[in-house]
CSV table of C-alpha atoms and ligand atoms in Angstrom, one decimal:
chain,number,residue,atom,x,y,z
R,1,UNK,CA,-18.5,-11.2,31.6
R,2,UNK,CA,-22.3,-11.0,31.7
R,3,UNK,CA,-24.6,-13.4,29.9
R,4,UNK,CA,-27.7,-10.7,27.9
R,5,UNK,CA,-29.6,-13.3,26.4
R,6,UNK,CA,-30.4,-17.2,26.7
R,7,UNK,CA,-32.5,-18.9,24.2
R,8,UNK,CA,-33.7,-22.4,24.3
R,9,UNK,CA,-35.0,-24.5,22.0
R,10,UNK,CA,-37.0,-28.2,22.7
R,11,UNK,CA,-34.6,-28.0,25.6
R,12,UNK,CA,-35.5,-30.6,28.5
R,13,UNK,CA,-39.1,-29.2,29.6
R,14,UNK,CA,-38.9,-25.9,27.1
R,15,UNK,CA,-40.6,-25.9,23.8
R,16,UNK,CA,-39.0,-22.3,23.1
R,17,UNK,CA,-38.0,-19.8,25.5
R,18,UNK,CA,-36.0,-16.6,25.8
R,19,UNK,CA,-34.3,-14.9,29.2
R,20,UNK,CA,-32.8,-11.7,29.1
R,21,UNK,CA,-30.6,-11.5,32.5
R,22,UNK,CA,-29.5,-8.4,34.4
R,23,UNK,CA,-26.1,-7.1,34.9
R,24,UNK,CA,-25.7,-8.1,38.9
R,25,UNK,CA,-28.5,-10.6,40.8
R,26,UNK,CA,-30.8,-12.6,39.1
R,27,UNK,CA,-33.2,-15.2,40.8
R,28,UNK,CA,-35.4,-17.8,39.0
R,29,UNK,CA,-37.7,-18.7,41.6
R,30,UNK,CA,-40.2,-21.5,41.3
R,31,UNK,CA,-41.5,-24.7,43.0
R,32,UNK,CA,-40.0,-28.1,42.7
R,33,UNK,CA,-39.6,-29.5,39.2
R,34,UNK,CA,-40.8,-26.3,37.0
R,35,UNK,CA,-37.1,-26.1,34.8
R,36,UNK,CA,-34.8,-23.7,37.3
R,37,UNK,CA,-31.9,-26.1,37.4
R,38,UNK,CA,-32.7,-26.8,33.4
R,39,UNK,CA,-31.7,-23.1,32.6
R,40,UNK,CA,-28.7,-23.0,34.6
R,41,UNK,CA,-27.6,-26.4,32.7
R,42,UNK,CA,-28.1,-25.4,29.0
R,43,UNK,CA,-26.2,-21.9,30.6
R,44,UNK,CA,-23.1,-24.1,31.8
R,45,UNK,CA,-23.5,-26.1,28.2
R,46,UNK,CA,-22.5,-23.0,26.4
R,47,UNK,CA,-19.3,-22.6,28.7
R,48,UNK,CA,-18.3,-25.6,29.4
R,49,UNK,CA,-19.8,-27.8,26.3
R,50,UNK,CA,-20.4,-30.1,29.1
R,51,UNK,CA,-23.9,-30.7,31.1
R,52,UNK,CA,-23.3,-30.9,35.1
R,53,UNK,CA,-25.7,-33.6,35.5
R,54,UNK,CA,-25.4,-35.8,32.5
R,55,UNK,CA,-23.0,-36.7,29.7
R,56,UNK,CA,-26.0,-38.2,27.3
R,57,UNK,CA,-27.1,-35.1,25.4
R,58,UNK,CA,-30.0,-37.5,24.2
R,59,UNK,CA,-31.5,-37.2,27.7
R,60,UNK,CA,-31.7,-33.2,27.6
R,61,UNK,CA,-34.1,-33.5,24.0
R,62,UNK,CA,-37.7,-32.6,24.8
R,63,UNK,CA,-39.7,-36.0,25.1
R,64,UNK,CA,-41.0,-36.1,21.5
R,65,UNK,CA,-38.5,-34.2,19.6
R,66,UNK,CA,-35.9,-34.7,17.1
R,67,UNK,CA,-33.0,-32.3,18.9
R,68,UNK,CA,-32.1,-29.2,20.7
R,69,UNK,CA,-30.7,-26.0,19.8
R,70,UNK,CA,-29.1,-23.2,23.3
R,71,UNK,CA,-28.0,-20.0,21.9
R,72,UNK,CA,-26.3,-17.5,24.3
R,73,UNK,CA,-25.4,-13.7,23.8
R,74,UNK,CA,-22.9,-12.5,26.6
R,75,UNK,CA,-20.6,-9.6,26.2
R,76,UNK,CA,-17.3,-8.6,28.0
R,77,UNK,CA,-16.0,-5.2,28.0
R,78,UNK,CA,-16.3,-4.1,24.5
R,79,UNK,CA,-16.4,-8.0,23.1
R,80,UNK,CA,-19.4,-9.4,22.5
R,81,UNK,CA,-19.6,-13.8,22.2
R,82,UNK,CA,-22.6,-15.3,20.4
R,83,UNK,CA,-22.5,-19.1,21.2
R,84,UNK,CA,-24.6,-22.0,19.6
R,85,UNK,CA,-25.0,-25.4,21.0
R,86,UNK,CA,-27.1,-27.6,18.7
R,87,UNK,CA,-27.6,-31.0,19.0
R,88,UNK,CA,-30.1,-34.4,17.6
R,89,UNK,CA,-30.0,-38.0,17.6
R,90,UNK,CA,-29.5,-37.9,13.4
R,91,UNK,CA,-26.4,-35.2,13.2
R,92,UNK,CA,-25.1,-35.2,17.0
R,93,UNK,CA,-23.6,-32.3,18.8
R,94,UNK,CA,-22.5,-29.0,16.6
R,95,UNK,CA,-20.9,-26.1,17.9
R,96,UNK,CA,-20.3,-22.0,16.8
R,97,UNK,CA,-19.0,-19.2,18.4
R,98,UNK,CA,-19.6,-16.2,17.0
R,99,UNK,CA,-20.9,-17.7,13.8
R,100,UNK,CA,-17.7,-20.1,13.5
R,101,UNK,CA,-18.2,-23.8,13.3
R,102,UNK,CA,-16.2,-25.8,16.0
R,103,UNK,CA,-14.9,-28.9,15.0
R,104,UNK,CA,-15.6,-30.2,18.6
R,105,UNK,CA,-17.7,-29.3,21.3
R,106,UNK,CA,-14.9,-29.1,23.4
R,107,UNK,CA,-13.4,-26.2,21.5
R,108,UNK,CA,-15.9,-23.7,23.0
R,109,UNK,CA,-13.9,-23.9,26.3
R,110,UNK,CA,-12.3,-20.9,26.9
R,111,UNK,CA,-15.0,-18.5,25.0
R,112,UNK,CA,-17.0,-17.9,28.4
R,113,UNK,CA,-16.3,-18.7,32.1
R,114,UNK,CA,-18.7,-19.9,34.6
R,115,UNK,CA,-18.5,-21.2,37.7
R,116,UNK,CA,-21.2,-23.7,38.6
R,117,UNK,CA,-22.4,-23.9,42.5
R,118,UNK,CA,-25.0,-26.5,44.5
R,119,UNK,CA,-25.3,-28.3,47.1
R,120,UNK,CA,-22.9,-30.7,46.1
R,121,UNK,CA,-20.2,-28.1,46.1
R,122,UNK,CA,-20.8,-26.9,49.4
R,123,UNK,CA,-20.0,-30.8,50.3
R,124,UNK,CA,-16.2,-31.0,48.6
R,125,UNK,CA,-14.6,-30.3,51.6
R,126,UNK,CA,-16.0,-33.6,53.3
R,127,UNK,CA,-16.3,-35.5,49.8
R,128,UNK,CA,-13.9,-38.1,47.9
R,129,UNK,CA,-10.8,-37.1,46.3
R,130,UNK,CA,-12.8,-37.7,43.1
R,131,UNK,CA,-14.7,-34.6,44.1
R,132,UNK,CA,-11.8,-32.6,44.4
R,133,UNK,CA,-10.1,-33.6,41.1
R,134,UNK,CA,-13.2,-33.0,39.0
R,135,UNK,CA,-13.6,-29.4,41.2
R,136,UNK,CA,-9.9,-28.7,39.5
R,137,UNK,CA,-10.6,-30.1,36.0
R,138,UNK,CA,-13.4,-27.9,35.5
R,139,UNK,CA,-11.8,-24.9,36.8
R,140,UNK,CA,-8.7,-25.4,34.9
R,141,UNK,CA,-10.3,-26.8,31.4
R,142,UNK,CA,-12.0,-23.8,31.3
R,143,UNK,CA,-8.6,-21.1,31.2
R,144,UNK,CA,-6.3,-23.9,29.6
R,145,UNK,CA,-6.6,-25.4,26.8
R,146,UNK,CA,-3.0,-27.3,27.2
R,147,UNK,CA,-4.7,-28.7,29.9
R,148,UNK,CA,-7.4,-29.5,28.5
R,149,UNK,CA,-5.9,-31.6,25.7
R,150,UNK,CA,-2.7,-33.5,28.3
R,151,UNK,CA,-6.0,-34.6,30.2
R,152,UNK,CA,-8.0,-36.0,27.7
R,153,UNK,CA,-4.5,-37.5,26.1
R,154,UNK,CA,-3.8,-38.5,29.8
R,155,UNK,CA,-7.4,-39.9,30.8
R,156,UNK,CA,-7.2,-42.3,27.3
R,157,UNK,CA,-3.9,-43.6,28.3
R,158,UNK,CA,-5.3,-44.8,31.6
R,159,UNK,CA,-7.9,-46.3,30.2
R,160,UNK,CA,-6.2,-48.5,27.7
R,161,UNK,CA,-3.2,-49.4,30.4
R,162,UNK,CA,-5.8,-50.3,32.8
R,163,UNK,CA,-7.6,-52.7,30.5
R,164,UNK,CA,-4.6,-54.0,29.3
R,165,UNK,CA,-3.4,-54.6,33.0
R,166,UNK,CA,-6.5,-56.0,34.0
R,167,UNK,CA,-6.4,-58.8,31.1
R,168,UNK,CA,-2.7,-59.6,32.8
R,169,UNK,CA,0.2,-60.8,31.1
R,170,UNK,CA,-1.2,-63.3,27.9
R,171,UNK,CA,-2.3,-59.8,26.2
R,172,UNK,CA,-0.1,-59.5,23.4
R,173,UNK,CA,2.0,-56.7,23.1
R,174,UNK,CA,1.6,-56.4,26.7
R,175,UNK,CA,5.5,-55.6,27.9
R,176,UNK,CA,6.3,-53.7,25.0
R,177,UNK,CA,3.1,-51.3,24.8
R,178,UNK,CA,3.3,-50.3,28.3
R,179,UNK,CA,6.6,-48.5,28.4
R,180,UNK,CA,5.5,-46.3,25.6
R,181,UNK,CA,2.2,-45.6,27.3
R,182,UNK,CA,4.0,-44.9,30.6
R,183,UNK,CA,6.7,-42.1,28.4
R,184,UNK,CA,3.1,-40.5,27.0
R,185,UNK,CA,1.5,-40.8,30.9
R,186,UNK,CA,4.3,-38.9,32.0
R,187,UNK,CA,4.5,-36.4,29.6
R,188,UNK,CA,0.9,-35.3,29.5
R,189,UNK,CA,0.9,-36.5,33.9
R,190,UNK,CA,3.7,-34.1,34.7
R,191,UNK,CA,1.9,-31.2,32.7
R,192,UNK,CA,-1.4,-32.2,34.6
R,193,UNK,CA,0.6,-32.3,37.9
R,194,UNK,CA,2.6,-29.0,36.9
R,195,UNK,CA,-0.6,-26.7,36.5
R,196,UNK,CA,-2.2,-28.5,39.4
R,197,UNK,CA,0.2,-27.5,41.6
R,198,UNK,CA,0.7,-23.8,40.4
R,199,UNK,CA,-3.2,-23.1,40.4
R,200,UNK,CA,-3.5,-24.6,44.2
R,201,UNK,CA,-0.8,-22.4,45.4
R,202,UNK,CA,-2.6,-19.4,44.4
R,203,UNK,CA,-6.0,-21.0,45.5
R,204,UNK,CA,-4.7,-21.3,48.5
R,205,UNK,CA,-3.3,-17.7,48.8
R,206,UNK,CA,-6.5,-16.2,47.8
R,207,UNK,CA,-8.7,-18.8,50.2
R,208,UNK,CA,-6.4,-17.8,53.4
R,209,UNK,CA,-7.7,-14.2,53.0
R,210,UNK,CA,-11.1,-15.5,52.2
R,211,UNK,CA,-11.1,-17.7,55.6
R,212,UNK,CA,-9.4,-15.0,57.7
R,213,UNK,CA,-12.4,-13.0,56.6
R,214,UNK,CA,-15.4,-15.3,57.3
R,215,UNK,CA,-13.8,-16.7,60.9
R,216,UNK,CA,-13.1,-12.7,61.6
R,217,UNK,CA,-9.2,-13.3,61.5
R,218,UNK,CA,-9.7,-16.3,64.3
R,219,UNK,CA,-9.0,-19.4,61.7
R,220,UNK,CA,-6.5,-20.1,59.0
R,221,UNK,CA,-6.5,-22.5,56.2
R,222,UNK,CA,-4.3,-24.0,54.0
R,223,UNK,CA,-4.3,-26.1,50.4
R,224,UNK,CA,-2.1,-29.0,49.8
R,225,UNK,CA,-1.6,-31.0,46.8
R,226,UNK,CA,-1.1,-34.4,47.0
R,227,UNK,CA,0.3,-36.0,44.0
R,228,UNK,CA,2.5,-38.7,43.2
R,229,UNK,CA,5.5,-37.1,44.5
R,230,UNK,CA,6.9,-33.7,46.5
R,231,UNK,CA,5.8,-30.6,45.2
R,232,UNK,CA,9.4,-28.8,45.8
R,233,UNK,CA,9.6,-25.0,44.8
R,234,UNK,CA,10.7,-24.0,40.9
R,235,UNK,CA,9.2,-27.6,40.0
R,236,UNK,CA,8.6,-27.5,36.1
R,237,UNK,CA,6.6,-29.6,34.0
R,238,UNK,CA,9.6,-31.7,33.1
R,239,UNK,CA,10.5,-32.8,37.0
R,240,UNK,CA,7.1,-34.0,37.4
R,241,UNK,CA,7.3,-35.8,33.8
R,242,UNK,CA,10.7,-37.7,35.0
R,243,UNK,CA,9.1,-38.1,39.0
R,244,UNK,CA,6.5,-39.9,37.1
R,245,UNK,CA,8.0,-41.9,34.5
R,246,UNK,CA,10.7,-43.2,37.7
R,247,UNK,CA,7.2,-44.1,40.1
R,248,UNK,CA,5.6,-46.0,37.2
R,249,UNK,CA,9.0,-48.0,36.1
R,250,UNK,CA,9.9,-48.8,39.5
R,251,UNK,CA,6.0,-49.9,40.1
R,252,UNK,CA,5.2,-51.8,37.2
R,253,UNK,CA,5.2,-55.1,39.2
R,254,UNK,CA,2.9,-54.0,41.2
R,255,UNK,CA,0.4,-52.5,38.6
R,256,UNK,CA,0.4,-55.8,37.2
R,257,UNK,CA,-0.5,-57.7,40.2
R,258,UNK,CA,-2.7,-55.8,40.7
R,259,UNK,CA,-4.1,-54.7,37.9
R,260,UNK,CA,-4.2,-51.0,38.4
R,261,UNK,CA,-2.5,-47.8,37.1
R,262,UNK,CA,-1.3,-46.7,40.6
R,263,UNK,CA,0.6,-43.9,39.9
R,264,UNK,CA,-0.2,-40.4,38.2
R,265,UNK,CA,-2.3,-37.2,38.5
R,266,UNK,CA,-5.5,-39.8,38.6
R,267,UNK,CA,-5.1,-40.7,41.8
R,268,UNK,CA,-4.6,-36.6,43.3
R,269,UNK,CA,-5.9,-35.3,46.3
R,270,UNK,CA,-6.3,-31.6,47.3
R,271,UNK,CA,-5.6,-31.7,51.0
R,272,UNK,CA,-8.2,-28.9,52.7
R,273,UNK,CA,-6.6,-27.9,56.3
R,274,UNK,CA,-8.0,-25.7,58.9
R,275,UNK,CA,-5.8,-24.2,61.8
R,276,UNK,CA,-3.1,-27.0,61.0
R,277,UNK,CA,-6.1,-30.0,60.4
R,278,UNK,CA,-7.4,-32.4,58.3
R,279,UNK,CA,-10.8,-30.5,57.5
R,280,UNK,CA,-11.9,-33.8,56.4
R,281,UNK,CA,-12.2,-35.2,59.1
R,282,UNK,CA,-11.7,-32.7,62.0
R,283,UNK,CA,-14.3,-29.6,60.9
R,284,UNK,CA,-17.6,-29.4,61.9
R,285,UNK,CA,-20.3,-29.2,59.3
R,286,UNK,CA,-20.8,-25.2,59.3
R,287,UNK,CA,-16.6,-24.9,59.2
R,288,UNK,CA,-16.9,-27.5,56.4
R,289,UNK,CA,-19.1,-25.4,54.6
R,290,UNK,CA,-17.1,-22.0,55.3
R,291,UNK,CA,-14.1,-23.7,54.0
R,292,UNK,CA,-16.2,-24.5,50.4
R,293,UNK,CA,-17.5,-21.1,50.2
R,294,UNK,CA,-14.3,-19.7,50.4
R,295,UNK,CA,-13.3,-22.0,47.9
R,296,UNK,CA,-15.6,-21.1,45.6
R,297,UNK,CA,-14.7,-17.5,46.1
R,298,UNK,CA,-11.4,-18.0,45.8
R,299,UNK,CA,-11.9,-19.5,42.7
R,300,UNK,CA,-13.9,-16.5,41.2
R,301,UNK,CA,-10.9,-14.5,41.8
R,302,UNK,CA,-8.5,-17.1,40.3
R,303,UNK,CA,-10.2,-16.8,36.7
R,304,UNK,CA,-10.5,-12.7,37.3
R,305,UNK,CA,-6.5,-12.8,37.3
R,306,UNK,CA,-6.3,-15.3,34.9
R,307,UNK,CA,-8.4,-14.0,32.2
R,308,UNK,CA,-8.9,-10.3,33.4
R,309,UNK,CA,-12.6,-11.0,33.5
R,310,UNK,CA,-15.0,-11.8,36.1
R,311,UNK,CA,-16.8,-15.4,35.6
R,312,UNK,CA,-20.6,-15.8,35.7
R,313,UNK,CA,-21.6,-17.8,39.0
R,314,UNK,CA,-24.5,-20.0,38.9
R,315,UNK,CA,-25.4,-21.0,42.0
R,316,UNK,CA,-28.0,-23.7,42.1
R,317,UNK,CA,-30.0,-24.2,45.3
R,318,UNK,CA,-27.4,-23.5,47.5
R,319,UNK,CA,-28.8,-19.9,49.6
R,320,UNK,CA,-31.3,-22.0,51.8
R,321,UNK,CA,-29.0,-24.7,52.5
R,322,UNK,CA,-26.6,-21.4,54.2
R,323,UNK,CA,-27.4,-19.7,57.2
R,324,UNK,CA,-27.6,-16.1,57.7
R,325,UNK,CA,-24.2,-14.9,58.0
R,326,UNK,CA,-22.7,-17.3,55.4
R,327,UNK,CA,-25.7,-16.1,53.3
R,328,UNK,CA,-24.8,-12.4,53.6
R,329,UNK,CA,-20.8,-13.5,53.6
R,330,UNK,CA,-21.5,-15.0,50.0
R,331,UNK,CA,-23.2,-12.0,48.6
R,332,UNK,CA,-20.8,-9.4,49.7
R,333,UNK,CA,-18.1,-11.5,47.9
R,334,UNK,CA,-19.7,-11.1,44.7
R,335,UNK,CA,-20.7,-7.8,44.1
R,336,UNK,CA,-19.4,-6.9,40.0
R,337,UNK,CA,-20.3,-10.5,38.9
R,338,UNK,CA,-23.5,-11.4,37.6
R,339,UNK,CA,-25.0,-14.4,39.6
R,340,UNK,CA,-28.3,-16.9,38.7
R,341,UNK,CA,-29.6,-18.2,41.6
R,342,UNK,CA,-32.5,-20.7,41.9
R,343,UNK,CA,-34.6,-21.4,44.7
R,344,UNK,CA,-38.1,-22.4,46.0
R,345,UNK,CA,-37.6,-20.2,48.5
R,346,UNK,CA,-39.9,-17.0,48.8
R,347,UNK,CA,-38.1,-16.1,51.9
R,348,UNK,CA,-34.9,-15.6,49.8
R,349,UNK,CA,-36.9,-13.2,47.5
R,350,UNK,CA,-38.0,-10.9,50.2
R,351,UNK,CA,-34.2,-10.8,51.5
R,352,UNK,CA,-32.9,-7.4,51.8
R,353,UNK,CA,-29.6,-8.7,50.4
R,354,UNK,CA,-31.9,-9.3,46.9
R,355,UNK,CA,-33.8,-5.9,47.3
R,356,UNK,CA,-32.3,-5.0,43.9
R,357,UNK,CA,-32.1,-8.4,41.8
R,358,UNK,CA,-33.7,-9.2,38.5
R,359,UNK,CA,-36.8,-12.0,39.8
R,360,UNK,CA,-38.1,-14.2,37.4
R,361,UNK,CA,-40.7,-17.1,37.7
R,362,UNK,CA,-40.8,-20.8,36.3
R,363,UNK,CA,-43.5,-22.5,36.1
R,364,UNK,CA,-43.2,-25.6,34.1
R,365,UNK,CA,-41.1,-25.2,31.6
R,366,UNK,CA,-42.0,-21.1,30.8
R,367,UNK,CA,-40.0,-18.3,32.4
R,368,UNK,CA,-41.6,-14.7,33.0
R,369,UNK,CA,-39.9,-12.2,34.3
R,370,UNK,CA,-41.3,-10.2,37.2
R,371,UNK,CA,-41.9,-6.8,37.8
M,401,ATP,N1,-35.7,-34.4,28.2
M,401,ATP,C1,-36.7,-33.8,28.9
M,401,ATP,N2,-37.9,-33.6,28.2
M,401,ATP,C2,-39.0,-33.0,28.9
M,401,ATP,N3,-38.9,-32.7,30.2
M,401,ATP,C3,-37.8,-33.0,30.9
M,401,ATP,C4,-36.6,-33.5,30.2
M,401,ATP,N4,-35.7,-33.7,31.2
M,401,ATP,C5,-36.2,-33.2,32.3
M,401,ATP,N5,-37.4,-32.8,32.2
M,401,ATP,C6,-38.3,-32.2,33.2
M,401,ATP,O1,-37.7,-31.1,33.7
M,401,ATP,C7,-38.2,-30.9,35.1
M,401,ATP,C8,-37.1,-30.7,36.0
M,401,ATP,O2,-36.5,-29.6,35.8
M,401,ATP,P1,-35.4,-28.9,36.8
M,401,ATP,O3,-34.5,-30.0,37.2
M,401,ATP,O4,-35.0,-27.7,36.1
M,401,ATP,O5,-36.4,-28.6,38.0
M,401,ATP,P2,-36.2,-27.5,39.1
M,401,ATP,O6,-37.1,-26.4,38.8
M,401,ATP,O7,-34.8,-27.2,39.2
M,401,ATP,O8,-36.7,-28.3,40.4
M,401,ATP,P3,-36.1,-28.4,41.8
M,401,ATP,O9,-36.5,-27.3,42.6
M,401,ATP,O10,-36.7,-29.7,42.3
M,401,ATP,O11,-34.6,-28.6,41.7
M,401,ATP,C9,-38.9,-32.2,35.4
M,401,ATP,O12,-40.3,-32.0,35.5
M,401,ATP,C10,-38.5,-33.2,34.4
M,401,ATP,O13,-39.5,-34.1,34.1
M,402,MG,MG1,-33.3,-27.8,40.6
């Protein structure tokens, strides 16, 4: 996939402004606080229907006006996708693709795939299990929309049996609701579990070459899931559905004591190992980083077999906060996808590795391109 054209509209600091992108490198390169990061957000909007940085799509209105309006032109093979994100206080968030209206924003998933990287990426190796899950949601929102929909289903279910655990047992209703909630938890939990587990397994295949490649063949990694119970082989969606129903019957007591939903997909971990250790807690900061790269890379190639399209990287700040040899490992790993970078660096724009990249400047809130 490659994005052609961006268009913005009283979007954060941009009155109106239009980027045509290039097919492989592209670097928007400008000091601190100019709009870089802005035009990688209202990009990620139009794939995602979700802002990386916020969830108030008040807060991304130019101060002073009424609402904003991204378009995006990308085009796949022969395929071309026209999105439109539009959005004020008075109507609230509207959605096309390709001139469609979408009843919800969240029905754009699927149309485009990017994969957004920053610093904060480069730290889920070392970050909270949180981290982790939300790396996984994005990813697999994006190519399923069964997904999707058990985890929003899933993610409103442990709301409501938290609050209703949390007021204890004078809540009405409060015995009978919570067996039903628990049969819908473990339905929609033992889908959640069931892709989660596939999709690491062949994460984890694809980041073992990946490693072997960065370490020259000297380390090895490995993905585990953690979940509420064994991942055996040939697990369907219907093992972890009964695994799950079973862990919450047996610990409602608890949950009530408590005052906690304590078992399901919500509480995940994706263990990250390297040479047979907890990376967590045993890899230095560069090996840390090696491992997130890869990562990253891995999951690049995940969507490319799952879709039969490369993804669109975005990759936020993150080339000066590499060294030179994960620097140049990164870029050969992504030659045939179309990346936007950003970065205040000018070193980075006389890199031999960017000798051939589209360059553009920001300076508050007005993109040129340079020739
Ligand atoms: N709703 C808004 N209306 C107007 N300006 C906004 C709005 N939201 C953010 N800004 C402005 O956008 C600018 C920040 O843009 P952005 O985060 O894209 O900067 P950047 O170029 O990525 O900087 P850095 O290099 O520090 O990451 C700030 O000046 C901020 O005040
Ligand atoms: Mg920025």
């Amino acid at each position: 996939m490659r994005v052609e054209r961006l268009e913005l509209k009283n979007f954060r600091n941009y009155a109106y402004q239009s980027i045509e992108f290039g097919d492989s490198i592209n670097i928007l390169y400008g000091e601190n606080a100019q709009g870089k990061t802005n035009v990688l957000e209202a990009l990620y909007i139009t794939a995602t229907g979700k802002s990386q940085r916020t969830s108030n799509y008040q807060e991304m209105v130019r101060t002073g006006c009424e609402g904003f309006e991204i378009s995006l032109r990308a085009v796949s093979g022969e395929r071309i996708s026209q999105v439109d994100i539009r959005y004020s206080r008075e109507k609230g968030k509207y959605a096309e693709v390709n001139g469609i209206r979408r009843d919800r924003i969240s029905d754009i998933l699927g149309t485009l795939n990017m994969i957004f990287f920053s610093p904060e990426t480069l730290d889920i190796v070392k970050g909270s299990p949180q981290q982790r899950r939300k790396f996984l949601d994005i990813l697999l929102c994006q190519v399923s929309k069964n997904y999707l929909y058990s985890l929003q289903q899933y993610n409103q279910l442990v709301k409501n049996k938290s609050l209703a655990l949390k007021k204890g047992r004078n809540e009405r209703k409060y015995d009978e609701i919570i067996p039903i909630w628990n049969a819908n938890m473990a339905k929609h939990g033992g889908r959640i579990a069931y892709i989660r587990d596939r999709t690491i397994k062949r994460l984890n295949q694809y980041m073992k070459e990946e490693i072997r490649r960065i370490s020259r063949q000297r380390e090895e990694s490995d993905l585990i899931y953690r979940t509420f119970t064994d991942c055996i082989n040939d697990a369907d969606e219907a093992y972890y559905a009964e695994k799950l129903e079973i862990r919450m019957r047996e610990g409602m007591n608890k949950e009530k004591e408590l005052g906690q939903c304590l078992y399901g997909p919500h509480r995940d971990d994706v263990e990250i190992l390297l040479n047979g250790m907890n990376s967590r807690h045993y890899c230095s900061q560069g090996q840390q980083r090696s491992l997130a790269l890869a990562l990253v890379l891995s999951e690049l190639k995940w969507i490319e077999e799952i879709r039969g399209d490369t993804p669109v990287l975005l990759l936020d700040d993150v080339m000066s906060e590499l060294d030179q040899s994960r620097q140049e490992y990164l870029m050969k790993g992504l030659s045939g996808i179309q990346t936007i970078i950003t970065t205040t660096d000018d070193h980075i724009m006389g890199h031999g590795l960017f000798e051939k990249a589209d360059r553009y400047r920001v300076i508050s809130g007005t993109v040129t391109r340079m020739i």
